[in-house]
mmCIF file of C-alpha atoms in Angstrom:
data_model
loop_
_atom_site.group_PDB
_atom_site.id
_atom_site.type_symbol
_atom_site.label_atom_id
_atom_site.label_comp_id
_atom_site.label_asym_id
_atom_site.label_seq_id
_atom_site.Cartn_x
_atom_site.Cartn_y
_atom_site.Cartn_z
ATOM 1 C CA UNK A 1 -240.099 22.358 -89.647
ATOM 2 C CA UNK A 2 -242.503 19.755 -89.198
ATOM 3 C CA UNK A 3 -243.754 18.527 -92.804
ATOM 4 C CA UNK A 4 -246.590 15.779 -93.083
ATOM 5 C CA UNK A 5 -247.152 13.687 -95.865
ATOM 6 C CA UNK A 6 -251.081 11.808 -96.632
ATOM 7 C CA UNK A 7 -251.196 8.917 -98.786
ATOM 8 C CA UNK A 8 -252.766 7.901 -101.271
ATOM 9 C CA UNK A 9 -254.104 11.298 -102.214
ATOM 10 C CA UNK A 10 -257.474 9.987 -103.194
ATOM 11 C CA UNK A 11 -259.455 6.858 -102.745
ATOM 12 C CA UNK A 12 -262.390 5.299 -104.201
ATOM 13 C CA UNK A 13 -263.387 2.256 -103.136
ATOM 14 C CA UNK A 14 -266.624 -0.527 -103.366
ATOM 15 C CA UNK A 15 -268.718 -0.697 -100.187
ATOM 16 C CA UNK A 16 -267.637 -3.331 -97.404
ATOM 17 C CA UNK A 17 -263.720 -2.994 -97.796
ATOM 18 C CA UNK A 18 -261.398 -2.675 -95.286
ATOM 19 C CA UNK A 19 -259.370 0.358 -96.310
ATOM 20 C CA UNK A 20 -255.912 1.577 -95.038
ATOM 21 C CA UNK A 21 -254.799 5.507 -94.841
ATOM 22 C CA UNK A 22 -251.099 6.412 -94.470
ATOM 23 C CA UNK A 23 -249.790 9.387 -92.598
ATOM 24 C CA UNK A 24 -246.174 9.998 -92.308
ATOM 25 C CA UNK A 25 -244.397 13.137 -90.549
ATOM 26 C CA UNK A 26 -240.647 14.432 -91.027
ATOM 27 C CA UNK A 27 -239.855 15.132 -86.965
ATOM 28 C CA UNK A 28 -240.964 12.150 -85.010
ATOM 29 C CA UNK A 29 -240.798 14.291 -81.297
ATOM 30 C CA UNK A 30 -244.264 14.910 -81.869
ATOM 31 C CA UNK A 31 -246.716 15.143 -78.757
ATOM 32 C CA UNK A 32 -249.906 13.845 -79.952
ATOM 33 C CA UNK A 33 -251.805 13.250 -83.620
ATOM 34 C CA UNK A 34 -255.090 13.845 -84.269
ATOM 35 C CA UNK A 35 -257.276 12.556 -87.010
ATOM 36 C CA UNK A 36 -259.895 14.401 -88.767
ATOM 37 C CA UNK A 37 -262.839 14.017 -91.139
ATOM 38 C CA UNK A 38 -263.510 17.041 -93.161
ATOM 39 C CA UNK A 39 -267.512 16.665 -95.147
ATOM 40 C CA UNK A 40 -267.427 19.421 -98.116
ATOM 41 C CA UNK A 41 -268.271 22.563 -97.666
ATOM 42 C CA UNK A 42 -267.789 21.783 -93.521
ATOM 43 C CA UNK A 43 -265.060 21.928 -90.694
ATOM 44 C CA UNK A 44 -263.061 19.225 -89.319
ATOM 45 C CA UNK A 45 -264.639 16.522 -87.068
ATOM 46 C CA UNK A 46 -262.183 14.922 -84.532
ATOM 47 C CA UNK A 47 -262.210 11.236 -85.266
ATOM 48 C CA UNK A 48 -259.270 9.982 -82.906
ATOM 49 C CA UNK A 49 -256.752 11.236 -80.883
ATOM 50 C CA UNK A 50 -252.846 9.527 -80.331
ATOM 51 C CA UNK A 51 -250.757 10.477 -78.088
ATOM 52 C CA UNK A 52 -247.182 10.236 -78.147
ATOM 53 C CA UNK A 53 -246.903 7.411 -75.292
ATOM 54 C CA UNK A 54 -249.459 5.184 -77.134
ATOM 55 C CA UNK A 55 -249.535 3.059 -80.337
ATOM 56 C CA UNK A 56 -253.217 2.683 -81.490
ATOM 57 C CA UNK A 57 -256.623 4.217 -80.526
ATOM 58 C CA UNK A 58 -259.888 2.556 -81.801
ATOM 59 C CA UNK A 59 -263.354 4.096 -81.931
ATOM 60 C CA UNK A 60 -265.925 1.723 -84.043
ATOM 61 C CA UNK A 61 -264.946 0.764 -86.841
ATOM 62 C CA UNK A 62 -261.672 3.184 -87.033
ATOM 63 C CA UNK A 63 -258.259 2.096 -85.546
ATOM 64 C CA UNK A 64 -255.682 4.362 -85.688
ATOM 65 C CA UNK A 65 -252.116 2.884 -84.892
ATOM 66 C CA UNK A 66 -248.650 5.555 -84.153
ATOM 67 C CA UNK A 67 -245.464 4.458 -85.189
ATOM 68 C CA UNK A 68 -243.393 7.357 -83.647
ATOM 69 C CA UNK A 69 -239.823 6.033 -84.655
ATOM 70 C CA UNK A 70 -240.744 5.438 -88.229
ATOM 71 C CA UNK A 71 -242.844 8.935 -88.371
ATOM 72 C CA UNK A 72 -246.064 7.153 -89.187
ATOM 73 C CA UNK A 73 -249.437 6.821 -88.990
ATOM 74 C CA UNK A 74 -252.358 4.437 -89.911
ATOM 75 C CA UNK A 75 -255.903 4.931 -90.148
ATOM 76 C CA UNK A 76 -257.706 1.546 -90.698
ATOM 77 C CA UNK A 77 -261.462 1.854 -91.489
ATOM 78 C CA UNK A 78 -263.267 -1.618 -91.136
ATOM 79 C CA UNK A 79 -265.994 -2.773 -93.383
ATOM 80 C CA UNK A 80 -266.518 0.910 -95.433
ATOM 81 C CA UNK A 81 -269.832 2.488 -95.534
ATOM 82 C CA UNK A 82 -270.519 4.855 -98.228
ATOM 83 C CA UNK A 83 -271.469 7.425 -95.301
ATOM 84 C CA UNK A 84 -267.256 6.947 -94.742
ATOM 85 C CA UNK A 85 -267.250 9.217 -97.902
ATOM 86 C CA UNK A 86 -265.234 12.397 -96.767
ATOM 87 C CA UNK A 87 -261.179 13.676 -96.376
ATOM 88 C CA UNK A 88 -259.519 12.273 -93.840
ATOM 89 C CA UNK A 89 -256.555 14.718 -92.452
ATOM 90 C CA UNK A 90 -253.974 13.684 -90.024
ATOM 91 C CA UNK A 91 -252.313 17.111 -87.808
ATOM 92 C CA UNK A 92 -249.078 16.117 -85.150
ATOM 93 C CA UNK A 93 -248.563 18.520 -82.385
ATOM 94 C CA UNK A 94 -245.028 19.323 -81.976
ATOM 95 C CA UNK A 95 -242.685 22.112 -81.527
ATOM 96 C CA UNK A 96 -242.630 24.191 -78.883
ATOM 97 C CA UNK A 97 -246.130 25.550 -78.783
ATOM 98 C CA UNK A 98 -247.349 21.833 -79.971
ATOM 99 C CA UNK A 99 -248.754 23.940 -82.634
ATOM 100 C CA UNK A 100 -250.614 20.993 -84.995
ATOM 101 C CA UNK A 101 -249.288 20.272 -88.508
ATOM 102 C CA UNK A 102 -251.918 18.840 -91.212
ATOM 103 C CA UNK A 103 -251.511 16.747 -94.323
ATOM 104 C CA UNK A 104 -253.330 17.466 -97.296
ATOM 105 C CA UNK A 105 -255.767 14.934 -96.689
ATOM 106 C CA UNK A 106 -256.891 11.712 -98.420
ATOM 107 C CA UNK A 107 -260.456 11.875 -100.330
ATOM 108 C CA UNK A 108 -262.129 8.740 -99.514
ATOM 109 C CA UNK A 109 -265.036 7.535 -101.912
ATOM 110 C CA UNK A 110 -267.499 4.513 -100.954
ATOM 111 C CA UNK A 111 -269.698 3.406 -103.720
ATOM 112 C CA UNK A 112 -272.585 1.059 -103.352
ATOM 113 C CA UNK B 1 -272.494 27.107 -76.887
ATOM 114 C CA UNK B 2 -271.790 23.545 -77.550
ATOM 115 C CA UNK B 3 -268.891 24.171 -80.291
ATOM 116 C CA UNK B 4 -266.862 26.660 -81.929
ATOM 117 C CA UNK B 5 -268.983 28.891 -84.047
ATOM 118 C CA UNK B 6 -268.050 31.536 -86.511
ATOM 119 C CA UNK B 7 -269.424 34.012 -88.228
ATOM 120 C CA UNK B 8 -269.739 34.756 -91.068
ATOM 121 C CA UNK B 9 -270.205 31.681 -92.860
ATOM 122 C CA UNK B 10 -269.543 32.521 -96.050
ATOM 123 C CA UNK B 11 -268.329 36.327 -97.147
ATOM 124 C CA UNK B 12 -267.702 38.004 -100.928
ATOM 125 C CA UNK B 13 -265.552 40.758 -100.826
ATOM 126 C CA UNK B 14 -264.395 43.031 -103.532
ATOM 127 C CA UNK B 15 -260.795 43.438 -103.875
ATOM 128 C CA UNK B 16 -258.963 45.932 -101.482
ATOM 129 C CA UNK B 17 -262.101 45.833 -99.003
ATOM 130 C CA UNK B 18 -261.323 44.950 -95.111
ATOM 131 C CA UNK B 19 -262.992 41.656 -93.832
ATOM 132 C CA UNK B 20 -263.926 40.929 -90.106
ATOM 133 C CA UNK B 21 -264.043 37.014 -89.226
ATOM 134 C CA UNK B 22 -265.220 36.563 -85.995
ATOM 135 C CA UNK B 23 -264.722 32.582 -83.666
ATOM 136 C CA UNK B 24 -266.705 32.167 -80.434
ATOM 137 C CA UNK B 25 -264.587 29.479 -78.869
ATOM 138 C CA UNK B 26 -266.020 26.646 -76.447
ATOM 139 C CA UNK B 27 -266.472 28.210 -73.348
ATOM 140 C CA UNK B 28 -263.209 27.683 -71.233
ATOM 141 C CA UNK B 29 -261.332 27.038 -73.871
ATOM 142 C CA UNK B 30 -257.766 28.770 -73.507
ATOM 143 C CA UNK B 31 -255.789 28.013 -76.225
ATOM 144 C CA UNK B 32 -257.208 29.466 -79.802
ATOM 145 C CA UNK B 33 -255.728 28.888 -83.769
ATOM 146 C CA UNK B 34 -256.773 30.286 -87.145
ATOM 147 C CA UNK B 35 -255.790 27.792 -90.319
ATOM 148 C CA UNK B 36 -256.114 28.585 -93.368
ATOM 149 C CA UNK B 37 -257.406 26.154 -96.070
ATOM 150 C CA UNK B 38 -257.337 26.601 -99.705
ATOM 151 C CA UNK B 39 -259.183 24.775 -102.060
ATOM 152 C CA UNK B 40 -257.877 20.812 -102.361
ATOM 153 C CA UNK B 41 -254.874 21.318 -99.595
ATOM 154 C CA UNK B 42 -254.793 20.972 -96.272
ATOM 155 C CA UNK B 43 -255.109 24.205 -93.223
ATOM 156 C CA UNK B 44 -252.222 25.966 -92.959
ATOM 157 C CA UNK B 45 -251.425 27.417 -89.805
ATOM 158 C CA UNK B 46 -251.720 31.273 -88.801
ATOM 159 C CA UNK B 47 -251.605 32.256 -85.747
ATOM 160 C CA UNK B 48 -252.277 30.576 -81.842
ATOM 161 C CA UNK B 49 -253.588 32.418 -78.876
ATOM 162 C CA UNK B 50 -253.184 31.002 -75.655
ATOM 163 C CA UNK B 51 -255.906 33.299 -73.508
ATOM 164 C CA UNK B 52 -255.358 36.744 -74.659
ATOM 165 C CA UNK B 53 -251.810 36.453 -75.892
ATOM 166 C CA UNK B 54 -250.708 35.863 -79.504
ATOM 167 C CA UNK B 55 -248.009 33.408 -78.806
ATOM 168 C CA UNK B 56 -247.262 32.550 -82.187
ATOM 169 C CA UNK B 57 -248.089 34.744 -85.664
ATOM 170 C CA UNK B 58 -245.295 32.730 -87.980
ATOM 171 C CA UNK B 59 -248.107 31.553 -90.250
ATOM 172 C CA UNK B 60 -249.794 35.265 -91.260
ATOM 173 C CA UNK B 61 -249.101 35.300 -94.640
ATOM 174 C CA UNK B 62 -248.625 39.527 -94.583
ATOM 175 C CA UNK B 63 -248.976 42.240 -92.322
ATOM 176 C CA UNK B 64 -252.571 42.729 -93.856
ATOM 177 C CA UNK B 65 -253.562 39.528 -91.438
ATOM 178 C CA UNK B 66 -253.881 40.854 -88.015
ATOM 179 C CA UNK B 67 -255.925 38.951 -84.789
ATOM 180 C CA UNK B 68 -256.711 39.687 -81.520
ATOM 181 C CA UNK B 69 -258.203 38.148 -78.823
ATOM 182 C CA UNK B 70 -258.383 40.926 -76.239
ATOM 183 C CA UNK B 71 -260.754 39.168 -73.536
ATOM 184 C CA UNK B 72 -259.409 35.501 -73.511
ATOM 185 C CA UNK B 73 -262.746 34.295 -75.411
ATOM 186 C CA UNK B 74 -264.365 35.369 -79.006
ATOM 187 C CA UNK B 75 -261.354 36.345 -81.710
ATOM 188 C CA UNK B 76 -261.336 38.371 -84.610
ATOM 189 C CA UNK B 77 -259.336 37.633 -87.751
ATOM 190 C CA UNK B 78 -258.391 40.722 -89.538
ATOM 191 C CA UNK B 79 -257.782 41.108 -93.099
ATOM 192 C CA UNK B 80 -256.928 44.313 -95.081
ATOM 193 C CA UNK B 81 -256.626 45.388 -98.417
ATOM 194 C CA UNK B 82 -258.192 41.828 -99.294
ATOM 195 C CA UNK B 83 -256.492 40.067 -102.643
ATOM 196 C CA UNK B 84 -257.892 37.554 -104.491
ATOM 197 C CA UNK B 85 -254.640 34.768 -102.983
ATOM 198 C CA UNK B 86 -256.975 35.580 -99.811
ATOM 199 C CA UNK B 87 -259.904 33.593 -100.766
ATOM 200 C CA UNK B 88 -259.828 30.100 -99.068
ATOM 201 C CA UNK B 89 -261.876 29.066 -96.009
ATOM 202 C CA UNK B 90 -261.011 30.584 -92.647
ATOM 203 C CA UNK B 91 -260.951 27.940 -89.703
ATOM 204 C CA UNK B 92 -260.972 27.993 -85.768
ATOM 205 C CA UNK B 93 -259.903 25.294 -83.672
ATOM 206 C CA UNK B 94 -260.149 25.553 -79.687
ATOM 207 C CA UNK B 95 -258.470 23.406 -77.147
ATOM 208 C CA UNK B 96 -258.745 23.443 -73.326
ATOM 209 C CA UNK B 97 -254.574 24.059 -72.922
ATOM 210 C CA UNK B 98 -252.492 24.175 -75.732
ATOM 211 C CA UNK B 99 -251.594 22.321 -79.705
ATOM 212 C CA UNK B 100 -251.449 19.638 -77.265
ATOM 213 C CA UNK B 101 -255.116 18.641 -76.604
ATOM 214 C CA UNK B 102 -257.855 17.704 -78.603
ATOM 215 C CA UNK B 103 -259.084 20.354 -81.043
ATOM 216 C CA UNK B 104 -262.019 21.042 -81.930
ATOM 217 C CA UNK B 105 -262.914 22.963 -85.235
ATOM 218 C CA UNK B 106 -265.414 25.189 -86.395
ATOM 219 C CA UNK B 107 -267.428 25.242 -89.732
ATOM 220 C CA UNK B 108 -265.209 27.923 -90.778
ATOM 221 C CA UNK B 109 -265.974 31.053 -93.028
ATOM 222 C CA UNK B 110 -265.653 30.731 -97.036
ATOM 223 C CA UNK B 111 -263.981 33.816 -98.021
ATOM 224 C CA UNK B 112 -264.562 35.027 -101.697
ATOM 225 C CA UNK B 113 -262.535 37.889 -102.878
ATOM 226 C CA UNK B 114 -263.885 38.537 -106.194
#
């Protein structure tokens, strides 16, 4: 069974850093992974999309890099904004039905 | 519509009542999950439709979950009996063809089982 880990748990950072967001999954024949941002009290919003043939997506100021072999993940958010302020989940597709798999998510805080 | 939508957004149920939660899907959509989210953890799977067929219910936590899907589109999750372990929010992701794609997420509903 496919288990996925999300570190650090939570995050609270000054404005302007560069921040780093680790995902790391226990089966590594995964088909794709997807990360999300998650506002409170709201659903998930697709923020990038890997899939299993690629290393790294980028969109903005997010790069998200796939490290299939190791069963990891990176989310790198460039120059934080406090409107970053949100959980960030990571879900890999794989199994049969490439049914997606989330973490528990990584509660990012940007302070002016 | 231009997203997944469901209704209702938020619902308070007394214990042991049945609860209806209803996801429109983006139109041509064919593949369909309910997660489950509780409070500070991340959605846990329930169950993935792929048109009108329930390929996979391993994640229904009892046999008081039950969905359908009967016409390939809008699909009802099912609770009866409800406990209070029931409350968390409720969410519906759509892709065009299978876990595979992008999905895309409702706002989910906020179940309260008081």
């Amino acid at each position: 069974k496919q288990e996925v880990t999300q570190i650090p748990a939570a995050l609270s950072v000054p404005e302007g850093e560069n921040l780093v967001l680790n995902c790391s999954f226990t089966d590594s024949a995964i088909y794709n992974l997807q990360w999300f941002r998650q506002d409170p009290g709201k659903g998930l919003t697709s923020l990038l999309l890997i899939q299993s043939s690629q290393r790294e997506q980028t969109s903005g100021r997010l790069n998200a890099s796939l490290d299939k072999s190791s069963g990891r993940s990176t989310l790198y958010i460039a120059a934080s904004q406090p409107g970053d302020s949100a959980t960030y989940l990571c879900a890999v597709a794989s199994g049969g039905s490439y049914i997606p798999t989330f973490g528990r998510g990584t509660s990012l805080i940007v302070h002016p | 519509g231009a997203g997944v939508s469901q209704s209702p957004r938020y619902k308070v149920a007394k214990r042991g009542q049945d609860v209806a939660l209803r996801c429109d899907p983006i139109s041509g959509h064919v593949s369909l999950f309910w997660y489950q989210q509780a409070l500070g953890q991340g959605p846990e799977f329930l169950t993935y439709f792929q048109n009108e067929a329930q390929l996979d219910k391993s994640g229904l936590p009892s046999d008081r979950f039950f969905a359908e899907r009967p016409e390939g589109s809008v699909s009802t999750l099912k609770i009866q009996r409800t406990q209070q372990e029931d409350s968390a929010v409720y969410l519906c992701t759509t892709a065009l063809a299978g876990g595979g794609n992008e999905q895309f997420f409702g706002p989910g509903t906020r179940l309260t089982v008081l």
